[in-house]
Short mmCIF file of C-alpha atoms in Angstrom, two decimals:
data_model
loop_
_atom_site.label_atom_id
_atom_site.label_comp_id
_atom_site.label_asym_id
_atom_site.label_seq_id
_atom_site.Cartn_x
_atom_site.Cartn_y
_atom_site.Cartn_z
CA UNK A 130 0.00 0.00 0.00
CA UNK A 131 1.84 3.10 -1.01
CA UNK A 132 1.11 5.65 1.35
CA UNK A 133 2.77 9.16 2.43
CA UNK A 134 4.29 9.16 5.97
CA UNK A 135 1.84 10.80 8.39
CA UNK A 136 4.72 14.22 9.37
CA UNK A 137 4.88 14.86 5.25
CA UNK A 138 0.87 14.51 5.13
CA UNK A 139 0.67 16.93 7.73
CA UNK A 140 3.44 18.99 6.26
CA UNK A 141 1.40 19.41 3.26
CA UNK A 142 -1.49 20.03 4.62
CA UNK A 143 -0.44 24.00 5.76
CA UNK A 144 -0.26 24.41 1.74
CA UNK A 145 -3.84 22.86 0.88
CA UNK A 146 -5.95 25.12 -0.55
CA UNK A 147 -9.27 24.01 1.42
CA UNK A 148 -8.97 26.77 3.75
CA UNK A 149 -11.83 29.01 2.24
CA UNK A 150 -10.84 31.74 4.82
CA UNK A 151 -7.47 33.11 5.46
CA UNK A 152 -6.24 34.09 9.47
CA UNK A 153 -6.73 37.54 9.66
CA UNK A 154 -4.53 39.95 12.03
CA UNK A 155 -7.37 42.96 12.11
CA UNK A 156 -8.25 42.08 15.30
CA UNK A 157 -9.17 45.34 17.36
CA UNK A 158 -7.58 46.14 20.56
CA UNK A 159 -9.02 44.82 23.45
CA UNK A 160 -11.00 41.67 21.24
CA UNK A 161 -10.37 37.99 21.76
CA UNK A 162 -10.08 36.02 18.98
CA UNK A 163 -11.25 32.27 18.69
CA UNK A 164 -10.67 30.48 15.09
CA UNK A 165 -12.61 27.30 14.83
CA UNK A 166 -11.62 25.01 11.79
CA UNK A 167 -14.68 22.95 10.83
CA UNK A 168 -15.71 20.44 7.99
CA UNK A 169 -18.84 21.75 6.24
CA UNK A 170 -18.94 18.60 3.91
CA UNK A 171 -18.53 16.00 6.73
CA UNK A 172 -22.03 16.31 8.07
CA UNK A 173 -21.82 14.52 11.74
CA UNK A 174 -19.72 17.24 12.52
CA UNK A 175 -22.58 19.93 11.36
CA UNK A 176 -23.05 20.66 15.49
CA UNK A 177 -19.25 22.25 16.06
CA UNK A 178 -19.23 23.06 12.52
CA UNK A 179 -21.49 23.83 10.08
CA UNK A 180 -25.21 24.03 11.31
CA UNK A 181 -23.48 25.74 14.74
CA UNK A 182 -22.08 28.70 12.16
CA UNK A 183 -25.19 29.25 10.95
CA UNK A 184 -27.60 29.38 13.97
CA UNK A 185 -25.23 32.28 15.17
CA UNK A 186 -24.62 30.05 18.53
CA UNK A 187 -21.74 30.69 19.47
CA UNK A 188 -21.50 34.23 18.55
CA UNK A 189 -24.78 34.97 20.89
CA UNK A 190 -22.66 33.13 23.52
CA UNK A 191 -19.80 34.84 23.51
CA UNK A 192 -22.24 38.15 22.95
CA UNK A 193 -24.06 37.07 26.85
CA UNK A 194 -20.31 37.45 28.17
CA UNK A 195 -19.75 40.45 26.90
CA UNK A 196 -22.92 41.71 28.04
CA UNK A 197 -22.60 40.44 31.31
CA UNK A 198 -19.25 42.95 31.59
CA UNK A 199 -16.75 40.89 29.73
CA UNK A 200 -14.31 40.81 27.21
CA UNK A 201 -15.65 41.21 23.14
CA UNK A 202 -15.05 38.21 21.11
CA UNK A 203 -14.37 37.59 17.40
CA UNK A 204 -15.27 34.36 15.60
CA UNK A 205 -13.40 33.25 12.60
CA UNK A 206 -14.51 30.24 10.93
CA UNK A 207 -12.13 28.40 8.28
CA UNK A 208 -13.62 25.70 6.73
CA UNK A 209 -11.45 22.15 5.31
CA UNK A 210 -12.29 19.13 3.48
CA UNK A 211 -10.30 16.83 6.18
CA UNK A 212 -9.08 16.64 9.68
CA UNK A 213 -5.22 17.04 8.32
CA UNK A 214 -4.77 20.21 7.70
CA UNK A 215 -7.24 21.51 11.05
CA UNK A 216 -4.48 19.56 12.82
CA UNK A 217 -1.76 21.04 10.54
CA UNK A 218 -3.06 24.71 12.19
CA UNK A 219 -3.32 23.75 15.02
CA UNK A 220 0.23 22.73 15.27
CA UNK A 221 0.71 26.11 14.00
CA UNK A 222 -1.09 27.63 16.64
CA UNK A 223 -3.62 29.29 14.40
CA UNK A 224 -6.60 27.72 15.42
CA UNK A 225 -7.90 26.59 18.63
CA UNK A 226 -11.26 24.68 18.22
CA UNK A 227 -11.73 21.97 16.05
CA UNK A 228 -13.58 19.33 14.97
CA UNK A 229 -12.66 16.09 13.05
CA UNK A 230 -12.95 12.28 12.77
CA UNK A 231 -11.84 10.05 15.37
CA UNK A 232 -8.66 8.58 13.52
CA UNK A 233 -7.61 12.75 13.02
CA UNK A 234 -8.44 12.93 16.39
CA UNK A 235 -5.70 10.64 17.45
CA UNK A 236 -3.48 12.33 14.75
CA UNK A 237 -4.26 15.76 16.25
CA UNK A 238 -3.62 14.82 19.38
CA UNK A 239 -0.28 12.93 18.62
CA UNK A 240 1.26 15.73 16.71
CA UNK A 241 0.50 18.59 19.20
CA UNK A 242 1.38 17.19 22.64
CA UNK A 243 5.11 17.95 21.73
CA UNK A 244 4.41 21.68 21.54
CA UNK A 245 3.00 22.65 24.93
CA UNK A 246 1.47 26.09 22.99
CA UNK A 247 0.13 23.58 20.60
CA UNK A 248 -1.24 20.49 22.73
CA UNK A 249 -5.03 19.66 22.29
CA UNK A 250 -7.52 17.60 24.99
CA UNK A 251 -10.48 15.97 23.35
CA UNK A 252 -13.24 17.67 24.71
CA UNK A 253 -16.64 16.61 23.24
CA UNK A 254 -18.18 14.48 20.82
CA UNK A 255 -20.28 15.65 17.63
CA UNK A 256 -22.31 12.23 16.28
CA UNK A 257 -21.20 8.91 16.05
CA UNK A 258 -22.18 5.44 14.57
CA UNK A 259 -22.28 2.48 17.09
CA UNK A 260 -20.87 0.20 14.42
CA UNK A 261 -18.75 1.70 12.29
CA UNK A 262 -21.58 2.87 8.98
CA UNK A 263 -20.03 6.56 8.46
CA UNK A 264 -17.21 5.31 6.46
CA UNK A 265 -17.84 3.30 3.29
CA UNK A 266 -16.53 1.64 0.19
CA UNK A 267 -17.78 2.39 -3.18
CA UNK A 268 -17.07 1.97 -6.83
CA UNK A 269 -17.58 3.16 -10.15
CA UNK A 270 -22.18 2.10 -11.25
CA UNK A 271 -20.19 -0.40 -13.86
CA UNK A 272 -18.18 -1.93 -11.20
CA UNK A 273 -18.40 -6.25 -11.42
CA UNK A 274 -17.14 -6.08 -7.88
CA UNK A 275 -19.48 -7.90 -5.06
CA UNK A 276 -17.12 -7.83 -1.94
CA UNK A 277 -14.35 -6.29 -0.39
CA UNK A 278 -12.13 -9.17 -1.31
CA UNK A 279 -12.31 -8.23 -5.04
CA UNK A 280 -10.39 -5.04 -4.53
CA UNK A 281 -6.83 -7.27 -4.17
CA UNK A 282 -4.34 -6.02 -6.73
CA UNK A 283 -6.52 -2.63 -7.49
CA UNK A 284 -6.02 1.19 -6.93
CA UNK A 285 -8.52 2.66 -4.11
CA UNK A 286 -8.57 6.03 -3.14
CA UNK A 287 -8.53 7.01 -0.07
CA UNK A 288 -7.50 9.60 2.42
CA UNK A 289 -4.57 8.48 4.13
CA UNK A 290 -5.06 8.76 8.49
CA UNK A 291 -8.77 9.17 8.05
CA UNK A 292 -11.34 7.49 9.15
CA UNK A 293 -12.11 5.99 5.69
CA UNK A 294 -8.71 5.12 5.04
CA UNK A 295 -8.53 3.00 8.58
CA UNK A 296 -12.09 1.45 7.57
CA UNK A 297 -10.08 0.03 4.95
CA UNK A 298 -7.60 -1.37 5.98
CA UNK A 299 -9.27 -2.88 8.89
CA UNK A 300 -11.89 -4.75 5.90
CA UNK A 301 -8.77 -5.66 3.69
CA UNK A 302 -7.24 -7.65 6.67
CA UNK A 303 -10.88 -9.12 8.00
CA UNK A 304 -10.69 -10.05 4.06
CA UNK A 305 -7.52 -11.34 4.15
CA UNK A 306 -5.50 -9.16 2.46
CA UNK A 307 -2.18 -7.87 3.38
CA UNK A 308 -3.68 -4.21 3.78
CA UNK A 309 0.43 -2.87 3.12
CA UNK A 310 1.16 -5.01 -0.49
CA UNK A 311 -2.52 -6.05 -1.30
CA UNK A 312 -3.79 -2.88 -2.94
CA UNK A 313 -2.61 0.58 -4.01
CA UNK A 314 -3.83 3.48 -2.25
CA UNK A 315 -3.86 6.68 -4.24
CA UNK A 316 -3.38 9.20 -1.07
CA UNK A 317 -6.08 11.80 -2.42
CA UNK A 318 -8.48 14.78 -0.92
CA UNK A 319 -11.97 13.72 -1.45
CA UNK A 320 -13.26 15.62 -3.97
CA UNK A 321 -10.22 14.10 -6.19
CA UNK A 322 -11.25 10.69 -5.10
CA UNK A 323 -14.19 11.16 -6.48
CA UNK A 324 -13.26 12.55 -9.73
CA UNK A 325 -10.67 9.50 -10.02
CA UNK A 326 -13.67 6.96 -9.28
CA UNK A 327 -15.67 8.70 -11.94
CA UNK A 328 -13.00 9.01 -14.30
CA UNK A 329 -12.05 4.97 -13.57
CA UNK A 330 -8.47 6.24 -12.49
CA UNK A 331 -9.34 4.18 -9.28
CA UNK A 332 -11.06 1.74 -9.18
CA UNK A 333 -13.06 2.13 -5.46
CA UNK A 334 -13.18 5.07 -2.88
CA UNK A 335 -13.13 4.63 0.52
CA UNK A 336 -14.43 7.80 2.55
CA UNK A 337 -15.97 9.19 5.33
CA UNK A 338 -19.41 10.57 5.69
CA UNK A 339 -20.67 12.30 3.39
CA UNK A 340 -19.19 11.21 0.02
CA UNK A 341 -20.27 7.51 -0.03
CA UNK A 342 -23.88 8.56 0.16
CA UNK A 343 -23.14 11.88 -2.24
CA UNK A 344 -21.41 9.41 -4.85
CA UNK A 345 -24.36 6.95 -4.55
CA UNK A 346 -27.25 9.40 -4.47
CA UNK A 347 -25.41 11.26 -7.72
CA UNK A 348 -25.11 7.81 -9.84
CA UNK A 349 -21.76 8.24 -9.79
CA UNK A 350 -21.20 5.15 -7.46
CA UNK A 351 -22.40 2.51 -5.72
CA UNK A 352 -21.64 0.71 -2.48
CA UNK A 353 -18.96 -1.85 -2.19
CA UNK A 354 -18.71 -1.94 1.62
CA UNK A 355 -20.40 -1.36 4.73
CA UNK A 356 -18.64 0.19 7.11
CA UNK A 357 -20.83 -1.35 10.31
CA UNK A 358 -19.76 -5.24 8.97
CA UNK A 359 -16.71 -4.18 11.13
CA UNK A 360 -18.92 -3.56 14.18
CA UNK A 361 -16.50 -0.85 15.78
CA UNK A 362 -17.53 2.27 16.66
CA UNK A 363 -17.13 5.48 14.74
CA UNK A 364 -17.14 8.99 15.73
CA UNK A 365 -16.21 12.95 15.38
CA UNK A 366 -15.34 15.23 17.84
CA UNK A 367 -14.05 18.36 19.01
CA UNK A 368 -10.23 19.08 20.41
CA UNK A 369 -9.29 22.41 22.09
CA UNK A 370 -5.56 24.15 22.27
CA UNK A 371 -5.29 23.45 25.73
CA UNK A 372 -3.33 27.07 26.13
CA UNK A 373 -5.73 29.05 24.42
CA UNK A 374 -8.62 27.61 26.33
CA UNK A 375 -6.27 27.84 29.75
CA UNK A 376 -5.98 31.44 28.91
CA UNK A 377 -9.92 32.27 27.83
CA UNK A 378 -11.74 29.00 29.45
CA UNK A 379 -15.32 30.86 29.26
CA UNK A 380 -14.65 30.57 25.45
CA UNK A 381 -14.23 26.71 25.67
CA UNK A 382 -17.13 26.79 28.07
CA UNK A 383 -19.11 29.19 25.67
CA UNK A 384 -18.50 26.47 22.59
CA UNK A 385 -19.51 23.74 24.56
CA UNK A 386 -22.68 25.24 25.52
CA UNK A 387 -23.60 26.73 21.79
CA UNK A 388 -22.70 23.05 20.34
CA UNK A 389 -25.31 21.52 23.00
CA UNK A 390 -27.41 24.32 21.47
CA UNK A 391 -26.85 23.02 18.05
CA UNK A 392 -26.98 19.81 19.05
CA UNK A 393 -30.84 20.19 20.61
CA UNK A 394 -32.27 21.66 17.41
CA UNK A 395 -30.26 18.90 15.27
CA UNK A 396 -32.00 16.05 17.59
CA UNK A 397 -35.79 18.26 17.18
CA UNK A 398 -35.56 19.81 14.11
CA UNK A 399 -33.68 17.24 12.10
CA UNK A 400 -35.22 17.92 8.48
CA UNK A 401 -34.73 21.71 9.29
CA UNK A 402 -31.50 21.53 9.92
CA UNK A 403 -30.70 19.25 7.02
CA UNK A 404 -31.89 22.26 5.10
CA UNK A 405 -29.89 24.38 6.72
CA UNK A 406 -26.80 22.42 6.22
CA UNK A 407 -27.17 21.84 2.55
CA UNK A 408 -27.49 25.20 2.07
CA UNK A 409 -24.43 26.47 4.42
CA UNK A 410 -22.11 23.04 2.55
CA UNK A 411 -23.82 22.68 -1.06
CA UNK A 412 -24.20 19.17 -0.36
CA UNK A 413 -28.39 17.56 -1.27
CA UNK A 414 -30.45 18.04 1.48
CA UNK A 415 -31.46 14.24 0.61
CA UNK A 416 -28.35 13.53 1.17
CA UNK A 417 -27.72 15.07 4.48
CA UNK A 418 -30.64 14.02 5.63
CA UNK A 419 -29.56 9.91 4.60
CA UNK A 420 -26.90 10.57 7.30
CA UNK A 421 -28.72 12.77 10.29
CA UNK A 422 -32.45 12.38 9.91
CA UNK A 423 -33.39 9.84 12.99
CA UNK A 424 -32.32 6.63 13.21
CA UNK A 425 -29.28 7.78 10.89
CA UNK A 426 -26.29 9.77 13.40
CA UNK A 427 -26.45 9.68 16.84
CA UNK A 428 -26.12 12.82 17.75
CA UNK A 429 -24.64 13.35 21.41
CA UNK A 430 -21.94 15.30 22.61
CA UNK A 431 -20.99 12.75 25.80
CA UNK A 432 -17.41 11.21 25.76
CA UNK A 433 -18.67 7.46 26.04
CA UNK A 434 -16.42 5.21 27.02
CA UNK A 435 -17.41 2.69 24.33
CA UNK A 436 -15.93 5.47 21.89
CA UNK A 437 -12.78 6.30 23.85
CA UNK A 438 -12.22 2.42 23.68
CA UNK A 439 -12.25 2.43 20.01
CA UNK A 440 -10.40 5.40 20.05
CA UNK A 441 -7.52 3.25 22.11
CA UNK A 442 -7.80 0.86 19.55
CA UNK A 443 -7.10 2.82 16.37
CA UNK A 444 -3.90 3.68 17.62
CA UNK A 445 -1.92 0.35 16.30
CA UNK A 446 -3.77 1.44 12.85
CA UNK A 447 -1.98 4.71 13.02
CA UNK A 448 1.20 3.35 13.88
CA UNK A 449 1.28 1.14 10.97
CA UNK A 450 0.78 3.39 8.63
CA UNK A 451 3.46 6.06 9.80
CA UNK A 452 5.30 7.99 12.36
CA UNK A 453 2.79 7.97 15.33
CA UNK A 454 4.13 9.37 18.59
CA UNK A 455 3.10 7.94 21.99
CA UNK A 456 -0.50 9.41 23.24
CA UNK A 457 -1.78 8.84 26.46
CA UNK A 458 -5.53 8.44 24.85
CA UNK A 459 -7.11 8.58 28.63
CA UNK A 460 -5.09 12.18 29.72
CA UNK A 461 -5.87 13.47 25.55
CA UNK A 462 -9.35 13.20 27.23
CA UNK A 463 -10.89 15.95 29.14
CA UNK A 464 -14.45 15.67 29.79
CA UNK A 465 -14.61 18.20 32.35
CA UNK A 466 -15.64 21.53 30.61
CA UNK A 467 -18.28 19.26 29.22
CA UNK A 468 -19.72 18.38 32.23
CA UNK A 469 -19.37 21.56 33.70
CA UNK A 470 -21.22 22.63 30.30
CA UNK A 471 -24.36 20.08 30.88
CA UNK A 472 -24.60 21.73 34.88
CA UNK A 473 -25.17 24.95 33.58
CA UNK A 474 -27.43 23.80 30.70
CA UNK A 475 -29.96 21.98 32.76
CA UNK A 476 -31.09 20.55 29.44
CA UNK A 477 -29.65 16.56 30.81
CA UNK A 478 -27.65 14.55 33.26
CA UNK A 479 -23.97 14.39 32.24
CA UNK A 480 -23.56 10.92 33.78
CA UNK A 481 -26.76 9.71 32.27
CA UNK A 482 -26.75 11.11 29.37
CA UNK A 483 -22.60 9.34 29.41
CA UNK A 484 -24.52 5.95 29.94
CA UNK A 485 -27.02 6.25 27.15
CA UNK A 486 -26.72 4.10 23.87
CA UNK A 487 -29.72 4.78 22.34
CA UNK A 488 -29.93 6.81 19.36
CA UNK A 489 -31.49 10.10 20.88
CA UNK A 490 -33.34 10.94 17.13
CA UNK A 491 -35.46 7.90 15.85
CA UNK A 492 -38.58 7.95 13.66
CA UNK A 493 -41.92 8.06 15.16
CA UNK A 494 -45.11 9.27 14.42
CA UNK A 495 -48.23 7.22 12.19
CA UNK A 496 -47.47 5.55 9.35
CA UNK A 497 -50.55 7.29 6.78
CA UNK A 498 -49.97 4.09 4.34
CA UNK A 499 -50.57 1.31 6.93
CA UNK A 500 -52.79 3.07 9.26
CA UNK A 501 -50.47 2.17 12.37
CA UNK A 502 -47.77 3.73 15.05
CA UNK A 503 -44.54 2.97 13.98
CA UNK A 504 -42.76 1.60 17.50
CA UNK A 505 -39.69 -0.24 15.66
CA UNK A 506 -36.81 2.07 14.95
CA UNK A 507 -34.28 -1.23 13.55
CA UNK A 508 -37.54 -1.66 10.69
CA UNK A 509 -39.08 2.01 10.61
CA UNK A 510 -38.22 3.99 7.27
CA UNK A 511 -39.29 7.65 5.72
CA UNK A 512 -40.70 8.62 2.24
CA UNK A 513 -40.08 12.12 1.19
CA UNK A 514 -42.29 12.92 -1.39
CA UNK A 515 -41.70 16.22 -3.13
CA UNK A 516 -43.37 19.58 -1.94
CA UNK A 517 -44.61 17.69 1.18
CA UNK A 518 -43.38 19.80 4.54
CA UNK A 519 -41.26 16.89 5.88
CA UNK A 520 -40.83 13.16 4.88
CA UNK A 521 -43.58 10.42 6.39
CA UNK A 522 -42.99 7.57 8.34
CA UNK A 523 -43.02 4.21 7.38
CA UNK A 524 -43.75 1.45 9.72
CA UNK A 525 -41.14 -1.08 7.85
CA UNK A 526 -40.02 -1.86 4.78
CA UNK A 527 -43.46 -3.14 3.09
CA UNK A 528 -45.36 0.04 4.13
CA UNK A 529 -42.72 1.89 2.96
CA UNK A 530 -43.01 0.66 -1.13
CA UNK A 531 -46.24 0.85 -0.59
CA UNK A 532 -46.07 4.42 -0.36
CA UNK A 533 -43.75 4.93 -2.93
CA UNK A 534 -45.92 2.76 -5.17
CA UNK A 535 -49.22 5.20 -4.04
CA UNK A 536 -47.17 8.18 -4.50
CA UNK A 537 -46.25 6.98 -7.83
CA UNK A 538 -49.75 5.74 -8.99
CA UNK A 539 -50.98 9.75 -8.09
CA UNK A 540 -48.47 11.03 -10.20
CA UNK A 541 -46.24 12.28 -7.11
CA UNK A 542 -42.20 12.50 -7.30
CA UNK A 543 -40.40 10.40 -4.37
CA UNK A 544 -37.21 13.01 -3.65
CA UNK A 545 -36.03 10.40 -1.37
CA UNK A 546 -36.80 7.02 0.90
CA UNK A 547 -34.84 5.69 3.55
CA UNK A 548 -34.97 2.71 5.29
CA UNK A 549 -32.40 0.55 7.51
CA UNK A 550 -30.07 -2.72 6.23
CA UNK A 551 -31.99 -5.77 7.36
CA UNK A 552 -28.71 -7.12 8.58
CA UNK A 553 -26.72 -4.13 9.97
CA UNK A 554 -29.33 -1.26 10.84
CA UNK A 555 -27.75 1.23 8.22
CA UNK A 556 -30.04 3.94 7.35
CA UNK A 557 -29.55 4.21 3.28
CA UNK A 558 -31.33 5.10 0.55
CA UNK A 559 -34.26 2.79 -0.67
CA UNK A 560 -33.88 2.93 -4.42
CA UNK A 561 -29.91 2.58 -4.18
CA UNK A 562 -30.71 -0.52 -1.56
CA UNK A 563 -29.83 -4.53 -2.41
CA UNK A 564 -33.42 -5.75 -2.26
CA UNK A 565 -34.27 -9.46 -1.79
CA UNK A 566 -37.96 -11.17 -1.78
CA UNK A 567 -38.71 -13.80 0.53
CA UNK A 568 -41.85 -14.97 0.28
CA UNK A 569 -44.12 -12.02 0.51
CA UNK A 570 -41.63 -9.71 2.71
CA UNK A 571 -38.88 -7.49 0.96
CA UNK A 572 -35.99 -6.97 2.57
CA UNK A 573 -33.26 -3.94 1.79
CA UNK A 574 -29.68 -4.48 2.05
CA UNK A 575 -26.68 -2.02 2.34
CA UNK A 576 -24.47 -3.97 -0.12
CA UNK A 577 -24.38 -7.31 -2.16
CA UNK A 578 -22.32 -9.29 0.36
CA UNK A 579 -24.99 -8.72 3.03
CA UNK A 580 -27.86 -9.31 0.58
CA UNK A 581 -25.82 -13.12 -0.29
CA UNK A 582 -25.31 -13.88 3.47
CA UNK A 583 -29.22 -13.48 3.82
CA UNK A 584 -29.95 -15.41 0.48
CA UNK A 585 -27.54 -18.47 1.46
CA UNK A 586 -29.49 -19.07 5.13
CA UNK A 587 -32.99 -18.78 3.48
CA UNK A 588 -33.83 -20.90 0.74
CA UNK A 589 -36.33 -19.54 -1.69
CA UNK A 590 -35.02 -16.27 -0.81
CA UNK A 591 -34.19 -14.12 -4.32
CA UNK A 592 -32.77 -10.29 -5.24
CA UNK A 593 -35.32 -8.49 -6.64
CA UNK A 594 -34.84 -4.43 -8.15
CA UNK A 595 -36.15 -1.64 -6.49
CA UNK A 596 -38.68 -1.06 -9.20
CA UNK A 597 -39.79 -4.68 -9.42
CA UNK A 598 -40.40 -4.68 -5.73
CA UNK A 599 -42.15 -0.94 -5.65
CA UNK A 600 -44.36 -2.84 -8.14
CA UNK A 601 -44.68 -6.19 -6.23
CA UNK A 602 -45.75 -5.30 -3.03
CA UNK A 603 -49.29 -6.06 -1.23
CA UNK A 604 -51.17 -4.95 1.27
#
């Protein structure tokens, strides 16, 4: 696997030109400055990042200091395609919030602690996926490939120390594969990955949330690989210069509390703030919505200790693929400010909310097609049919071609339908789905492998096409 070293990646990272704002030095006399680096394309970060920026939450926190007697604050917000070159800054010293996936995370926090100016805690989560489904494999609509396994000898793309790139490699060696001589990594941003997949430079993509479901939505790709068949948990966070936030802790305190802000209108207003994020990253809103309407993200700012687990065991991942220094994962940790965030809030129990599993967002309602409450989350889907205020619920996966196929039959346009792998739980997109028929139930799959392990324990079972089964069902 041909990969750059993880110091030159970083090293390169100061000159990549996703920054879409430059550091200014206008800041007046008597103003603190906070720069927050952010990801508006990688969506479960969209509470420290993107949907945060545009609710103004922050900046109305910061204002409440100021008009309590305090200090005036200015908020510069640079926005990158990856973790690498938010950690690259922050190395720099030129920003001191950000948010990333957890395999930057570990990067971030490895390549700082040697600078004491420099040296980041991990201070709050932004969404995460019990399993492991925000990073994913795809490859070009034309592809003949059915499992990971038929990637050996091929050129993937990837970004090298993300959280796609380490999805990877962990499925090449579950595969088989010697993850270092098996396949070629092209080390690319994602944007170039994508082109490269379209242009059948590469032929697969492994990414991070939300290009798999961009690529797939587009036509431009379709799924290879699940990233929950791993079954580890994946997440994005925030990190904090731990000398800027020693020097102005009520900023710290002041993000913490805006992301919980953020973080309560993502969980109540989830097809709102989909909108919001298209709009404020260019992405679909059917697309962010595939990743944080309910029963997609977990959205929930705690520091679980299922997450710093997997966090622990990343690192021999990192090490493998470069120079990784020695990181104390449990002192990187600092839930403290977060706590002392949820005391003030009042909104939830710190040590509760810690314990929690359960996704906090999950589809409810009545499902208008069936006629009945819609109590399973692991079956429940959504229809969004176009100019209707919000998507509907649907009670499983029957009820929910059966709306399509009403919507259809009254002339209607479906904009989107999602429903959850039968195997995994994976919220994905209906018509991109593996469908199989057995019997008189229809059951949608992530990816082909998933859709053959079903097939091969149930005789009689059979793939059927989205269409065929839209057409198929009965009440």
């Amino acid at each position: 696997m041909k990969v750059r070293l993880l110091p030159a990646l970083l090293a390169a990272a100061l000159t990549l030109a996703g920054c879409s704002l430059e550091s200014s030095n206008d800041t007046p006399a008597g103003t603190v400055k906070v720069v927050v680096g952010y990801q508006s394309k990688t969506i479960n970060t969209v509470t420290a990042g993107t949907l945060l920026k545009a609710q103004g939450y922050l900046e109305q926190r910061l204002r409440q200091i100021t008009d309590r007697g305090g200090a005036r604050y200015q908020v510069e917000w640079q926005d990158y395609d990856t973790g690498a070159p938010i950690t690259a800054q922050m190395v720099a010293e030129k920003i001191d919030i950000g948010s990333m996936g957890d395999y930057p995370l570990l990067i971030n926090g490895s390549r700082t602690q040697a600078n004491e100016r420099a040296k980041t805690a991990l201070v709050s989560v932004t969404g995460y996926n019990p399993r492991g489904a925000l990073n994913m494999v795809v490859v070009p609509p034309d592809s003949t490939a059915t499992s990971i396994a038929e990637l050996a000898g091929q050129k993937v793309s990837a970004s090298v120390g993300s959280a796609g790139h380490g999805t990877l490699v962990q499925a090449l060696t579950r595969a088989g594969i010697d993850a270092g001589k098996g396949v070629e990594v092209l080390n690319q941003q994602p944007q170039i990955g994508a082109t490269a997949l379209e242009s059948h430079q590469v032929q697969a993509l492994s990414q991070f949330v939300a290009w798999p479901g961009l690529l797939v939505f587009q036509n431009k790709a379709k799924l290879l690989y699940d990233g929950a068949e791993l079954g580890v948990p994946t997440f994005h966070g925030v990190v904090a210069r731990r000398a800027y936030t020693a020097e102005h802790p009520e900023v710290l305190q002041a993000f913490l509390a805006a992301q919980l802000d953020a973080t309560a209108f993502q969980r109540d207003r989830p097809f709102e703030a989909a909108k919001i994020v298209a709009d404020g990253s260019g992405l679909p809103q059917e697309v962010v919505y595939l990743y944080n309407g309910p029963g997609g993200t977990s959205f929930d700012t705690t520091l679980k200790p299922s997450l710093i687990n997997a966090l622990k065991g990343d690192v021999p991942y990192l090490k493998s693929i470069g120079d990784f220094a020695e990181l104390d994962v449990d002192g990187f940790v600092d839930s403290g400010p977060l706590r002392k965030a949820f005391a003030e809030d009042g909104r939830a129990d710190y040590d509760r909310s810690v314990a929690t599993t359960a996704n906090p967002s999950l589809i409810s309602g009545t499902d208008p097609i069936c006629g009945r409450a819609v109590t399973d989350s692991a079956r429940a889907g959504e229809v969004w049919i176009d100019g209707a205020d919000r998507p509907q619920p649907a009670a499983d996966a029957g009820c929910l071609l059966r709306a399509v196929q009403t919507a259809k039959s009254q002339g209607k346009v479906v904009r989107a339908a999602y429903l959850p792998d039968a195997e995994l739980g994976t919220r994905w997109l209906a018509d991109k789905s593996i469908w199989v028929r057995d019997g008189d139930a229809f059951l949608p799959f992530t990816t082909p492998a998933a859709a053959q392990r079903y097939r091969q324990a149930h005789a009689g079972a059979v793939n059927v096409s989205y269409d065929q089964a839209v057409t198929d069902v009965r009440p």
